[in-house]
Amino acid sequence: MFWIRTIREPKDAEITPYETWLNRRHFVGTSAKAAVAGALVPGLLAGCDVDGERGVSKAAASPGIAPGDTDQEAPGGPSQDRDWSKVRSELDEPLNSWEDITTYNNFYEFGVGKDDPAKNAHTLRPRPWSVAVEGEVESPGVYDLEDFLSPHAVEDRVYRLRCVEAWSMVVPWRGIALADVVRRMQPTSKARFVEMTTLLDEEQMPGQRRRILDWPYVEALRMDEAIHPLAFLATGVYGRDLPNQNGAPLRLVVPWKYGFKSVKSIVRFRFLEDMPPTTWAVSAPREYGFYANVNPEVDHPRWSQARERRLGEFRRRPTLPFNGYADEVESLYAGMDLRKNF
Ligand code: MTE
């Protein structure tokens, strides 16, 4: 991130008005049958939906699919479990292609080039996998991934991903609500933050031999952010298990924040009383803050955040406050100075 070419643009005061889906959204469809029907009927679907909302739905074949059931070996493209060509975001944006999403990545544990993770991440072994839960919780422990995931409803959610480097994509994630996991772990009244940590293993992640960051990669959310309904733990993309380069087998997705908050290949959740140091905020504190909310009005010290390049598009488009999710999340930050708390 620190060697991106500097792009300084005139400030773009005009942000395209965007439609909100605040009151139309709920997260789980009525039945798997309805979900499948929704996926096949374009009029109903209008964005990956079962009840008329866009962008969110129960996974097409939820009962019976556990993350891990799909073929990790040679995914090769979107699963055929729904007609992805008809799926759009709640702002009516088309999805980025499987190729965009799985070959243009940031995952410094496998190299710093955008195509390095796709080339190098075959050394990661996402199964078997375990997840530690520690700190201020009633249910600490070490869980097999399958046990960690199995109580929770699997959903498809279409979210924009806006990288702090000013590129973006629209991604159909598959996964579970972070809030459900947090509640199940029963944080104590002292827990104010949830920290999430990537695997530390130089053999599986050879990029960790280079000290470009202070490994392991760590990110964290305030508790109210973590239990916000939009916060998500992805186990898949396009109906398939996550490819290694996208953070298999489990990665965070917080769509109103810059992509670097979305920590990949998580092995530990720690519930904390105090705000923990996080990787990029430690590495370059003037450039990357703890909150990292997408904000077109606060430029990166070396480039503008007013616009972004959507992969596959020619012209740069305006960046939306909170990446288009302002109606849902801005109340989390009421009374805060978002220039100071960047
Ligand atoms: N997680 C780890 N462990 N290591 C990383 O380098 N990069 C972050 C985030 N999560 C990163 C990470 C950044 S900068 C972005 S933009 C997103 O992952 C990219 O996710 P994607 O490759 O699936 O698009």
XYZ file of N, CA, C and O in Angstrom, residues 141-234:
376
model
N -12.001 -20.884 24.037
C -11.686 -22.256 23.624
C -11.084 -22.276 22.243
O -10.908 -21.232 21.601
N -10.779 -23.471 21.812
C -10.255 -23.658 20.458
C -11.259 -24.537 19.731
O -11.620 -25.607 20.219
N -11.741 -24.051 18.601
C -12.810 -24.733 17.860
C -12.258 -25.242 16.540
O -11.514 -24.528 15.856
N -12.661 -26.455 16.157
C -12.452 -26.854 14.770
C -13.288 -25.915 13.909
O -14.402 -25.553 14.311
N -12.781 -25.593 12.738
C -13.510 -24.654 11.883
C -14.971 -25.092 11.691
O -15.885 -24.271 11.775
N -15.169 -26.372 11.466
C -16.521 -26.860 11.186
C -17.439 -26.601 12.393
O -18.576 -26.183 12.241
N -16.930 -26.818 13.603
C -17.736 -26.571 14.801
C -17.961 -25.077 15.001
O -19.003 -24.640 15.487
N -16.964 -24.304 14.634
C -17.080 -22.855 14.770
C -18.196 -22.319 13.876
O -18.974 -21.453 14.260
N -18.293 -22.903 12.669
C -19.246 -22.371 11.684
C -20.626 -23.013 11.758
O -21.635 -22.354 11.458
N -20.686 -24.264 12.135
C -21.907 -25.034 11.870
C -23.192 -24.504 12.508
O -24.261 -24.682 11.922
N -23.173 -23.849 13.684
C -24.461 -23.385 14.210
C -25.077 -22.231 13.415
O -26.225 -21.854 13.662
N -24.327 -21.653 12.488
C -24.776 -20.385 11.913
C -25.348 -20.527 10.500
O -24.905 -21.366 9.719
N -26.320 -19.667 10.203
C -26.948 -19.671 8.874
C -25.964 -19.148 7.842
O -25.326 -18.103 8.036
N -25.853 -19.883 6.742
C -24.962 -19.468 5.653
C -25.762 -18.580 4.693
O -26.877 -18.902 4.325
N -25.171 -17.452 4.321
C -25.868 -16.499 3.448
C -24.943 -16.061 2.321
O -23.730 -16.054 2.479
N -25.548 -15.638 1.216
C -24.810 -14.913 0.180
C -25.063 -13.425 0.387
O -26.219 -13.019 0.572
N -24.012 -12.641 0.353
C -24.193 -11.190 0.454
C -23.323 -10.491 -0.580
O -22.123 -10.759 -0.673
N -23.940 -9.589 -1.300
C -23.207 -8.826 -2.315
C -22.788 -7.499 -1.694
O -23.632 -6.708 -1.280
N -21.491 -7.279 -1.623
C -20.966 -6.060 -1.011
C -19.928 -5.420 -1.932
O -19.162 -6.123 -2.590
N -19.880 -4.090 -1.857
C -18.743 -3.404 -2.477
C -17.512 -3.545 -1.572
O -17.643 -3.473 -0.348
N -16.371 -3.743 -2.181
C -15.092 -3.747 -1.458
C -14.296 -2.557 -1.969
O -14.009 -2.483 -3.173
N -13.994 -1.615 -1.091
C -13.245 -0.404 -1.499
C -11.885 -0.445 -0.809
O -11.801 -0.325 0.414
N -10.862 -0.628 -1.600
C -9.512 -0.658 -1.031
C -9.049 0.776 -0.780
O -9.402 1.692 -1.518
N -8.227 0.956 0.230
C -7.672 2.276 0.543
C -6.806 2.789 -0.611
O -6.554 3.980 -0.738
N -6.389 1.874 -1.502
C -5.599 2.261 -2.671
C -6.454 2.825 -3.800
O -5.945 3.082 -4.893
N -7.749 3.012 -3.553
C -8.653 3.655 -4.509
C -9.064 2.776 -5.689
O -9.334 3.287 -6.774
N -9.097 1.475 -5.495
C -9.775 0.593 -6.448
C -10.903 -0.114 -5.713
O -10.923 -0.166 -4.470
N -11.861 -0.634 -6.462
C -13.000 -1.284 -5.799
C -13.549 -2.406 -6.667
O -13.253 -2.497 -7.861
N -14.332 -3.251 -5.999
C -14.990 -4.372 -6.689
C -16.347 -4.582 -6.043
O -16.596 -4.112 -4.937
N -17.193 -5.353 -6.734
C -18.460 -5.801 -6.153
C -18.360 -7.324 -6.046
O -18.128 -7.999 -7.054
N -18.524 -7.827 -4.833
C -18.187 -9.229 -4.562
C -19.375 -9.973 -3.954
O -19.949 -9.513 -2.969
N -19.728 -11.132 -4.514
C -20.758 -11.950 -3.878
C -20.122 -12.919 -2.871
O -19.677 -13.992 -3.239
N -20.077 -12.484 -1.630
C -19.494 -13.325 -0.584
C -20.490 -14.388 -0.147
O -21.699 -14.184 -0.227
N -19.991 -15.464 0.363
C -20.831 -16.419 1.091
C -20.237 -16.536 2.490
O -19.016 -16.549 2.649
N -21.087 -16.593 3.522
C -20.534 -16.686 4.869
C -21.588 -16.547 5.941
O -22.759 -16.869 5.716
N -21.161 -16.061 7.093
C -22.058 -15.975 8.254
C -21.934 -14.597 8.885
O -20.926 -13.905 8.707
N -22.965 -14.196 9.624
C -22.950 -12.882 10.270
C -21.971 -12.904 11.443
O -22.019 -13.806 12.282
N -21.109 -11.906 11.494
C -20.160 -11.835 12.614
C -20.917 -11.683 13.938
O -20.526 -12.246 14.957
N -22.024 -10.937 13.911
C -22.796 -10.726 15.149
C -23.234 -12.055 15.769
O -23.214 -12.213 16.992
N -23.617 -13.009 14.927
C -24.062 -14.300 15.455
C -22.933 -15.003 16.196
O -23.142 -15.626 17.239
N -21.744 -14.914 15.629
C -20.579 -15.559 16.261
C -20.264 -14.863 17.579
O -20.065 -15.503 18.615
N -20.251 -13.530 17.542
C -19.919 -12.768 18.753
C -20.910 -13.108 19.863
O -20.521 -13.396 20.996
N -22.180 -13.141 19.532
C -23.187 -13.421 20.565
C -23.007 -14.817 21.121
O -23.148 -15.048 22.318
N -22.693 -15.749 20.241
C -22.517 -17.124 20.707
C -21.329 -17.251 21.666
O -21.347 -18.062 22.588
N -20.322 -16.429 21.464
C -19.149 -16.492 22.341
C -19.387 -15.789 23.679
O -18.560 -15.848 24.569
N -20.497 -15.070 23.791
C -20.886 -14.394 25.032
C -19.769 -13.521 25.622
O -19.163 -13.872 26.642
N -19.519 -12.396 24.977
C -18.531 -11.468 25.541
C -18.943 -11.023 26.949
O -20.144 -10.880 27.229
N -17.989 -10.801 27.812
C -18.301 -10.276 29.136
C -18.603 -8.782 29.009
O -18.359 -8.178 27.952
N -19.052 -8.179 30.101
C -19.399 -6.751 30.038
C -18.140 -5.899 29.841
O -18.227 -4.724 29.498
N -16.986 -6.479 30.043
C -15.739 -5.712 29.850
C -15.320 -5.626 28.382
O -14.494 -4.792 28.019
N -15.830 -6.528 27.557
C -15.351 -6.599 26.163
C -15.818 -5.389 25.377
O -17.014 -5.165 25.220
N -14.874 -4.596 24.868
C -15.230 -3.425 24.051
C -14.706 -3.518 22.627
O -15.125 -2.778 21.746
N -13.786 -4.445 22.394
C -13.196 -4.619 21.065
C -13.055 -6.105 20.749
O -12.913 -6.915 21.667
N -13.124 -6.436 19.456
C -12.809 -7.795 19.009
C -11.618 -7.703 18.066
O -11.673 -6.996 17.056
N -10.583 -8.420 18.417
C -9.373 -8.446 17.594
C -9.356 -9.760 16.809
O -9.738 -10.801 17.347
N -8.944 -9.707 15.549
C -8.876 -10.913 14.714
C -7.483 -11.021 14.117
O -6.937 -10.023 13.642
N -6.931 -12.218 14.134
C -5.523 -12.405 13.772
C -5.384 -13.467 12.683
O -6.009 -14.528 12.751
N -4.535 -13.169 11.721
C -4.206 -14.107 10.637
C -3.214 -15.156 11.135
O -2.410 -14.887 12.036
N -3.243 -16.303 10.509
C -2.257 -17.362 10.760
C -0.826 -16.804 10.709
O -0.516 -15.972 9.852
N 0.005 -17.275 11.632
C 1.437 -16.963 11.584
C 2.167 -18.267 11.299
O 2.200 -19.164 12.144
N 2.708 -18.405 10.096
C 3.371 -19.651 9.716
C 4.162 -19.381 8.426
O 3.584 -19.302 7.334
N 5.461 -19.223 8.588
C 6.286 -18.855 7.430
C 6.299 -19.918 6.345
O 6.582 -19.613 5.186
N 6.040 -21.155 6.758
C 6.045 -22.200 5.732
C 4.825 -22.082 4.827
O 4.921 -22.188 3.606
N 3.671 -21.876 5.460
C 2.453 -21.746 4.662
C 2.330 -20.360 4.039
O 1.678 -20.208 3.016
N 2.919 -19.374 4.695
C 2.815 -17.986 4.225
C 4.222 -17.419 4.077
O 4.707 -16.675 4.946
N 4.888 -17.777 2.977
C 6.316 -17.442 2.855
C 6.604 -15.940 2.895
O 7.709 -15.534 3.258
N 5.622 -15.115 2.556
C 5.836 -13.663 2.601
C 6.115 -13.168 4.013
O 6.639 -12.063 4.198
N 5.786 -13.991 5.016
C 6.050 -13.574 6.395
C 7.548 -13.616 6.726
O 7.958 -13.147 7.776
N 8.352 -14.179 5.800
C 9.807 -14.146 6.026
C 10.364 -12.752 5.783
O 11.448 -12.428 6.231
N 9.624 -11.955 5.051
C 10.061 -10.564 4.816
C 9.374 -9.677 5.841
O 8.168 -9.781 6.039
N 10.118 -8.790 6.446
C 9.559 -7.992 7.551
C 8.821 -6.759 7.026
O 8.961 -5.675 7.587
N 8.053 -6.901 5.969
C 7.369 -5.706 5.446
C 6.256 -5.236 6.380
O 5.909 -4.076 6.392
N 5.678 -6.148 7.133
C 4.698 -5.786 8.159
C 5.083 -6.545 9.424
O 5.865 -7.493 9.381
N 4.481 -6.123 10.521
C 4.741 -6.784 11.785
C 3.768 -7.967 11.901
O 2.633 -7.816 12.315
N 4.204 -9.151 11.467
C 3.316 -10.313 11.427
C 3.037 -10.850 12.825
O 3.877 -10.707 13.684
N 1.935 -11.521 13.038
C 0.852 -11.758 12.099
C -0.016 -10.509 11.897
O -0.039 -9.625 12.742
N -0.687 -10.501 10.764
C -1.616 -9.415 10.431
C -2.760 -9.429 11.452
O -3.367 -10.474 11.703
N -3.025 -8.266 12.034
C -4.054 -8.165 13.076
C -5.007 -7.030 12.718
O -4.567 -5.956 12.301
N -6.276 -7.261 12.880
C -7.265 -6.189 12.744
C -8.255 -6.279 13.903
O -8.278 -7.282 14.631
N -9.042 -5.243 14.081
C -9.985 -5.248 15.199
C -11.145 -4.316 14.900
O -11.032 -3.402 14.076
N -12.246 -4.581 15.570
C -13.433 -3.732 15.472
C -13.880 -3.383 16.893
O -13.648 -4.161 17.829
N -14.538 -2.241 17.001
C -15.234 -1.934 18.243
C -16.403 -2.905 18.347
O -16.921 -3.357 17.322
N -16.851 -3.208 19.556
C -17.894 -4.230 19.702
C -19.180 -3.864 18.941
O -19.806 -4.726 18.329
N -19.566 -2.582 18.971
C -20.805 -2.217 18.265
C -20.639 -2.349 16.751
O -21.612 -2.618 16.033
N -19.418 -2.201 16.254
C -19.173 -2.431 14.826
C -19.266 -3.933 14.526
O -19.838 -4.353 13.517
N -18.698 -4.715 15.432
C -18.662 -6.164 15.204
C -20.065 -6.779 15.203
O -20.306 -7.760 14.503
N -20.957 -6.204 15.989
C -22.311 -6.792 16.010
C -23.255 -6.058 15.058
O -24.445 -6.350 15.012
N -22.719 -5.138 14.280
C -23.569 -4.494 13.270
C -23.972 -5.549 12.235
O -23.139 -6.363 11.819
N -25.239 -5.528 11.808
C -25.695 -6.574 10.880
C -24.908 -6.671 9.573
O -24.928 -7.718 8.927
N -24.214 -5.629 9.152
C -23.452 -5.730 7.905
C -22.116 -6.459 8.078
O -21.535 -6.922 7.095
N -21.608 -6.541 9.295
C -20.285 -7.171 9.495
C -20.406 -8.674 9.261
O -21.330 -9.322 9.767
N -19.463 -9.212 8.515
C -19.650 -10.556 7.951
C -18.346 -11.342 8.027
O -17.248 -10.782 7.945
N -18.472 -12.633 8.196
C -17.307 -13.519 8.094
C -17.486 -14.355 6.839
O -18.412 -15.163 6.760
N -16.629 -14.157 5.878
C -16.782 -14.864 4.601
C -16.041 -16.191 4.646
O -14.905 -16.278 5.131
